[in-house]
Backbone as a ProteinNet text record, in pm:
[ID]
protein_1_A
[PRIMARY]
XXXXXXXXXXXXXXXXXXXXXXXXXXXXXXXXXXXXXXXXXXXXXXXXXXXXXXXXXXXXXXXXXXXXXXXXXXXXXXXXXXXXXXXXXXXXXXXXXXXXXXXXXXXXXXXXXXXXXXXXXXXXXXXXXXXXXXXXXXXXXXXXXXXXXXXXXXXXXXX
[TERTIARY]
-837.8	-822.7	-927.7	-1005.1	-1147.6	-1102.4	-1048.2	-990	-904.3	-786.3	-747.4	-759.4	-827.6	-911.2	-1014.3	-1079	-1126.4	-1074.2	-933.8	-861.3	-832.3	-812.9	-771.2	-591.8	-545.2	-419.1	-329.9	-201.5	-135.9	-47.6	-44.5	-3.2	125.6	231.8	361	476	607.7	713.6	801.9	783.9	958.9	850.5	744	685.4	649.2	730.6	692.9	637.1	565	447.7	363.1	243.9	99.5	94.9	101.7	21.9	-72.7	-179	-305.2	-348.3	-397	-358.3	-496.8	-446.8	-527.6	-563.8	-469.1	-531.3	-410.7	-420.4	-356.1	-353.3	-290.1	-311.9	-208.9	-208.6	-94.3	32.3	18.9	174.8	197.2	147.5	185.7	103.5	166.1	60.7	45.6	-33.3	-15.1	-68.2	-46.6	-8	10.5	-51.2	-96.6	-31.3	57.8	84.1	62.7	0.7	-69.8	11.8	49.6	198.5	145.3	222.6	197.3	174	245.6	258.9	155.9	109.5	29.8	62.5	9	29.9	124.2	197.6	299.2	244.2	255.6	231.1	313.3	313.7	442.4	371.3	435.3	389.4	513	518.1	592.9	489.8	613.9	586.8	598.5	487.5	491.7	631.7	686	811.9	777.8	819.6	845.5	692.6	630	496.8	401.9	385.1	305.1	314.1	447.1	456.5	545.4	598.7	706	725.5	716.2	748.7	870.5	878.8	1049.4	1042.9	1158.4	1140.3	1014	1039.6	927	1002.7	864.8	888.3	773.4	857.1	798.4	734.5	651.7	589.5	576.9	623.4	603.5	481.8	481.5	342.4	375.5	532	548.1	535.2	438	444	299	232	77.3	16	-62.7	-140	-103.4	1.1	87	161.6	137.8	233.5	132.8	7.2	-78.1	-109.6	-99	-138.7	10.2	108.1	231	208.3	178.4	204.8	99.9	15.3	-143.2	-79	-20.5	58.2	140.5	196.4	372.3	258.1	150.4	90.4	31.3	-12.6	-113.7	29.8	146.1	221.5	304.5	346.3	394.1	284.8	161.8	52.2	23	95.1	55.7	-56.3	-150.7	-305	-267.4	-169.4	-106.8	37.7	27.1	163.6	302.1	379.1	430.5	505.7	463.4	502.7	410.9	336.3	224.7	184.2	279	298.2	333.8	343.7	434.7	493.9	580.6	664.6	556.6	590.1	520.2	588.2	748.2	802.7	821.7	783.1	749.6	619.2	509.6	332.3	423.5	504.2	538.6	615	663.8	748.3	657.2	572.8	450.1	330.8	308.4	223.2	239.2	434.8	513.6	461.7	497.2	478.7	354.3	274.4	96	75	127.9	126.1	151.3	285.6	336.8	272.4	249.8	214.8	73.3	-37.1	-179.2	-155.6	-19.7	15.9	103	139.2	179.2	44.4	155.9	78.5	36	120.2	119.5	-34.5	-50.9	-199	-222.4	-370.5	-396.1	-574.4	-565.9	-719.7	-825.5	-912.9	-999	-1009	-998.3	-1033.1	-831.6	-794.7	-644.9	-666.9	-680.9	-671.9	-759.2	-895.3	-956.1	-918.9	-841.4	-711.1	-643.1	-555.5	-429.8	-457.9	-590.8	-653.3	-733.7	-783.7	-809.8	-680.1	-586.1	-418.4	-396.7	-400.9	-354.3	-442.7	-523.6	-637.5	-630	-614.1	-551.1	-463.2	-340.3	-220.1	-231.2	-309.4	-311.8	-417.5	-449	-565.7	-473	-358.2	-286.6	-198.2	-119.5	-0.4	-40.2	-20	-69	59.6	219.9	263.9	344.8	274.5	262.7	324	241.1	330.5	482.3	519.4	631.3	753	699.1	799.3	786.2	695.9	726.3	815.8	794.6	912.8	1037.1	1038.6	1159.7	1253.6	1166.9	1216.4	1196.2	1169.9	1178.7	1328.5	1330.9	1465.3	1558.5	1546.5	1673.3	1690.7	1629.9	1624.5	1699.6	1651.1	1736.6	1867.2	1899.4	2031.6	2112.1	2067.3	2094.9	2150.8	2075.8	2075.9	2186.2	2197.6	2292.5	2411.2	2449.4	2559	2609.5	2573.7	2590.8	2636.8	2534.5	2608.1	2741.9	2778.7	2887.9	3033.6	3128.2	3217.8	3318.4	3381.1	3483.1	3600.9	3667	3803.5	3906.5	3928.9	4018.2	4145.1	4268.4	4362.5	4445.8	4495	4596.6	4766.6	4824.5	4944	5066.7
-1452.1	-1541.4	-1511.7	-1457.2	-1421	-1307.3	-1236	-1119.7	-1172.5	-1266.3	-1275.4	-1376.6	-1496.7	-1571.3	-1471.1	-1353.6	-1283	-1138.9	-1153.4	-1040.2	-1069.8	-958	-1001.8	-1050.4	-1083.4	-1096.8	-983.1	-976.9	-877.5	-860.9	-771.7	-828.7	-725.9	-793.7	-693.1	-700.5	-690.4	-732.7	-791.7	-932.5	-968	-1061.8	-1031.8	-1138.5	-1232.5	-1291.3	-1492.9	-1564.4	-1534.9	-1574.9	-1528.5	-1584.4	-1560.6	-1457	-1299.5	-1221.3	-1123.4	-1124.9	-1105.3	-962.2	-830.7	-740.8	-687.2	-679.6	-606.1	-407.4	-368.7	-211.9	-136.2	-24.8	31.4	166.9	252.3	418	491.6	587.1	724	613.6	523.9	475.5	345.3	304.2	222	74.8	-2.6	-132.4	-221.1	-274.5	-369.8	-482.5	-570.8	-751.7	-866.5	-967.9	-1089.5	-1217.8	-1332.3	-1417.1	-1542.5	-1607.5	-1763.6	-1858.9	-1860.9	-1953.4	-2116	-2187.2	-2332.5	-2264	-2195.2	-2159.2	-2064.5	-1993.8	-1852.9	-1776	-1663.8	-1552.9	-1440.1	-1444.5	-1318.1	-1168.4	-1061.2	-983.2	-879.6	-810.3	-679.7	-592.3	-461	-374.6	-335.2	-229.3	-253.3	-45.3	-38.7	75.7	33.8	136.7	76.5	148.2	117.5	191.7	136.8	239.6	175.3	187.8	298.5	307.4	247	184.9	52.3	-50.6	-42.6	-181.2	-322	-224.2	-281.1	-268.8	-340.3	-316.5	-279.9	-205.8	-224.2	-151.6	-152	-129.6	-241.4	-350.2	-447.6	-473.2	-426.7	-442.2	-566.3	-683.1	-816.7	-857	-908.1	-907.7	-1039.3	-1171	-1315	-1359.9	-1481.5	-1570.9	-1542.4	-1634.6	-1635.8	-1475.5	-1385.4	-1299.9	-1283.4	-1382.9	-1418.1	-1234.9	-1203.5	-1079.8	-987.4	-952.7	-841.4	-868.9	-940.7	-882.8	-832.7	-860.4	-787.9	-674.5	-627.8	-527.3	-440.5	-478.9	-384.5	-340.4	-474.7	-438.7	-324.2	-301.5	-220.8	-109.4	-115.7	63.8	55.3	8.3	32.1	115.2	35.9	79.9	210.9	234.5	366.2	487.1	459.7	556.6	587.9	482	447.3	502.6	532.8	574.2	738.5	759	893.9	907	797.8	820	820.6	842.6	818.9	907.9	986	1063.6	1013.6	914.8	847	888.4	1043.7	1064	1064.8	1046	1019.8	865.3	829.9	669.7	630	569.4	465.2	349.5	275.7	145.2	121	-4.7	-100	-51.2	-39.7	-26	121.4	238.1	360	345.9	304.6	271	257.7	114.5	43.6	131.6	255.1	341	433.8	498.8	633.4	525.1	408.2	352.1	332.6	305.2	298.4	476.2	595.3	613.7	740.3	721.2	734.9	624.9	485	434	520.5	499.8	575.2	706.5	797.4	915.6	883.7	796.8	768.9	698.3	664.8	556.8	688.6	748.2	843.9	932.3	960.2	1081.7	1259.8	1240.2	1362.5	1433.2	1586.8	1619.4	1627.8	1565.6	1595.2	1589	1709.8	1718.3	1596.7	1571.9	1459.1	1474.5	1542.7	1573.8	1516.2	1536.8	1463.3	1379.3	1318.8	1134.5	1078.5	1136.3	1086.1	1041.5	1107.4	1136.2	1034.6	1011.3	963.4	780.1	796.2	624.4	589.6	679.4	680	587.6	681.7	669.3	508.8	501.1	378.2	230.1	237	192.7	168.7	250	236	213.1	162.8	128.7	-30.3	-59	-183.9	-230.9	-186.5	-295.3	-299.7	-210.1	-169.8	-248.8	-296.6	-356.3	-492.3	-575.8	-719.2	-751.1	-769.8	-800.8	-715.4	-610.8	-510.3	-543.9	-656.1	-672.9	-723	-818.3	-812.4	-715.3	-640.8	-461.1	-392.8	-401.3	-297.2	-333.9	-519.2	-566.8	-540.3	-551.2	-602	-427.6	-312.4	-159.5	-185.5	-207	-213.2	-257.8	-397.7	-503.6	-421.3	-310.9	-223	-107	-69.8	76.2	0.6	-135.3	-203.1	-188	-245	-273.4	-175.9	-62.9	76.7	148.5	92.3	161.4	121.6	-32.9	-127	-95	-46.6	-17.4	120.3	197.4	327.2	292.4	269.7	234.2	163.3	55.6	14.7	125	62.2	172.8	220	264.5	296.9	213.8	98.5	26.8	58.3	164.6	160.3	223.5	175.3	242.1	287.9	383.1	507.5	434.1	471.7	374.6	559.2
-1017.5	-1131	-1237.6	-1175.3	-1295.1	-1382.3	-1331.5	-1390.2	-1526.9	-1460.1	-1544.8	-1653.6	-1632.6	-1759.5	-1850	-1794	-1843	-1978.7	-1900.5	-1990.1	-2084.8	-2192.4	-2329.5	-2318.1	-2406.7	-2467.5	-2480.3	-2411	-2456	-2558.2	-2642.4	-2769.7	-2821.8	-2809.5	-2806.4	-2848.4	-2968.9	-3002.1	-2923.5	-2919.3	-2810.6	-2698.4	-2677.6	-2576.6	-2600.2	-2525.3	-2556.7	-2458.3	-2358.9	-2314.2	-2292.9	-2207.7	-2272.2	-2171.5	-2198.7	-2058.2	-2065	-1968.1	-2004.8	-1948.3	-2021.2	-2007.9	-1942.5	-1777.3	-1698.1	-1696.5	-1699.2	-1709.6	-1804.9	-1879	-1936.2	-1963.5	-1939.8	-1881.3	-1912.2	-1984.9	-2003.8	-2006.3	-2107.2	-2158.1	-2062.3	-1969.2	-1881.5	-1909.7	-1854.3	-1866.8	-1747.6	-1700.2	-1613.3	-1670.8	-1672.3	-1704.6	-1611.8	-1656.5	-1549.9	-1645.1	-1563.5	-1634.7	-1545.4	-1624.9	-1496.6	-1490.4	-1410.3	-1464.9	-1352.9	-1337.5	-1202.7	-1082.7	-1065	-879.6	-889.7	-953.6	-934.1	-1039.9	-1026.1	-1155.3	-1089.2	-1220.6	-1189.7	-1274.1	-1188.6	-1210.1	-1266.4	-1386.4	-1431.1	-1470.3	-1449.2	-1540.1	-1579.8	-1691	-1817.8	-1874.1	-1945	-2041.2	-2153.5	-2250.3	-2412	-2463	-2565.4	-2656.4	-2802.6	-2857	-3021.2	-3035.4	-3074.7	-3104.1	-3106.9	-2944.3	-2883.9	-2961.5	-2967.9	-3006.6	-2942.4	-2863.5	-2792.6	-2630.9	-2564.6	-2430.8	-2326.5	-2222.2	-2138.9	-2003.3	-1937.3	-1813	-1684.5	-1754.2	-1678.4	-1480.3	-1414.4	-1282	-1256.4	-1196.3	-1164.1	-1040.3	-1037.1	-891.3	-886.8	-837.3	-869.8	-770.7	-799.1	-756.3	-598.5	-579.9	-440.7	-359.8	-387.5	-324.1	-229.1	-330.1	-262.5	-281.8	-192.8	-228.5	-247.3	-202.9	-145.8	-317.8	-378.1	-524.1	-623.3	-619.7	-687.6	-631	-484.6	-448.3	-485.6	-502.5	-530.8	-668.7	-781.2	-909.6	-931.7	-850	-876.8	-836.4	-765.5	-679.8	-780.4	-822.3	-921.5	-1044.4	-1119.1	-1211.6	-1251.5	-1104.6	-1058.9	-1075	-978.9	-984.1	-1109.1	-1210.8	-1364.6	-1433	-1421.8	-1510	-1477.5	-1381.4	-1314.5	-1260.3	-1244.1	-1170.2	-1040.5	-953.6	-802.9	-816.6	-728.8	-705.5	-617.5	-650.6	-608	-458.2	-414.1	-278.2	-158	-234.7	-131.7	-91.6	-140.9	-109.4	15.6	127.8	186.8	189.6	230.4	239.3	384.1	418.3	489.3	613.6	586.4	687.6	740.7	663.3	733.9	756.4	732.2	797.6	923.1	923.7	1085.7	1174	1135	1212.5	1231.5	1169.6	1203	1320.5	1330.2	1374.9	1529.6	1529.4	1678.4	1724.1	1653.6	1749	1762	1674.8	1708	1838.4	1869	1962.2	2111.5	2050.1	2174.6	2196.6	2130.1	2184.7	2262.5	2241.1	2272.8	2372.8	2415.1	2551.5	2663.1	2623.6	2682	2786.6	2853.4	2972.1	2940	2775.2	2688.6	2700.4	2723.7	2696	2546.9	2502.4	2367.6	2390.3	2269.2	2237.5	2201.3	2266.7	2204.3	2027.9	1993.8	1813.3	1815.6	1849.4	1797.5	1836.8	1913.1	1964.8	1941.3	1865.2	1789.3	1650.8	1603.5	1444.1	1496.7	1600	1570.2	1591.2	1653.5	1698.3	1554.2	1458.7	1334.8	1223.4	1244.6	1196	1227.6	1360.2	1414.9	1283.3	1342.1	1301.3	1146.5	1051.7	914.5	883.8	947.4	944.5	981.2	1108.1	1173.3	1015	958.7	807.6	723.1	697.6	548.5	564.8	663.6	666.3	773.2	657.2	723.8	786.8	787.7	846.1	959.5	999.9	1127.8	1270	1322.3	1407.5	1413.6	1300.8	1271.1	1242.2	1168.7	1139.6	1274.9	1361.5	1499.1	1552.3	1628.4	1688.5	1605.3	1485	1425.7	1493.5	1419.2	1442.9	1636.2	1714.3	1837.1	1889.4	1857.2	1857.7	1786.7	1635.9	1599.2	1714.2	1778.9	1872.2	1997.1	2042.1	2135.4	2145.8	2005.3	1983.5	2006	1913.3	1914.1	2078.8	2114.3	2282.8	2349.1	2356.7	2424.1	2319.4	2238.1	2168.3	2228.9	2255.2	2292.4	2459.4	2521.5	2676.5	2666.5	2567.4	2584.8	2625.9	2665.9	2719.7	2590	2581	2446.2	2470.4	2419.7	2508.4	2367.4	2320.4	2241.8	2275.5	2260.2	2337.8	2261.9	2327.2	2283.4	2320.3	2173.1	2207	2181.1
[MASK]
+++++++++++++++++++++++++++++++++++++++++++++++++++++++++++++++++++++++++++++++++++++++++++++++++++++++++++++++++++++++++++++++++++++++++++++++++++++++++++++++

């Protein structure tokens, strides 16, 4: 919130509320708007010889941290300061994390300098993705399903 009582005014053709302009880089903008519930977060490209804004990606209050930490990644990769493939989703962290698991639970041989890496891996995944244990089970409970679908028998008949 300091940030953004602190920021200047963003000042732009067509915007009709108040949003307060946190960082701005190679054409891109990121923007804070304080609204009742919390502040919504966008970033937005300039057009019309900074004068004008478009392409706005919204990050709302109800997203709690995780929408400022998106609008900050959307910004970085929209600004080009971040190469947008070197990115992950929450839910590939939660699929590389299953199975760095699994392999360090396994009977597999591995070098101490790898299972030193991959308990590293683990370890940065379990801080980055706060709702973690949720996405494993959830991808666990899909591989279930998956399984018990396949054993089923084939009952389709030939007429």
């Amino acid at each position: 919130m300091t940030l953004i009582e602190q920021a200047p005014d963003l000042k732009a053709d067509g915007l009709g509320e108040n949003y307060k302009l946190l960082a701005e880089f190679n054409g891109a903008v990121l923007a804070g708007h304080p609204g009742r519930y919390g502040v919504e977060f966008v970033t937005w490209e300039w057009s019309c010889g900074r004068t004008g804004l478009w392409q706005g990606h919204y990050y709302d209050p109800g997203s709690g941290p995780n929408g400022y930490l998106s609008a900050k990644q959307d910004f970085c990769v929209r600004s080009g300061l971040m190469d947008q493939h070197r990115l992950f989703t929450n839910e590939q962290l939660a699929e590389v994390y299953r199975y760095v698991s699994e392999t360090l639970e396994s009977a597999y041989p591995i070098t101490p300098e790898r299972q030193k890496l991959l308990e590293g891996v683990s370890e940065q995944i379990r801080w980055a993705v706060p709702d973690l244990p949720e996405l494993v089970s959830y991808s666990n409970e899909r591989d279930l399903e998956a399984m018990s679908e396949e054993e089923q028998p084939d009952v389709t008949m030939e007429m």
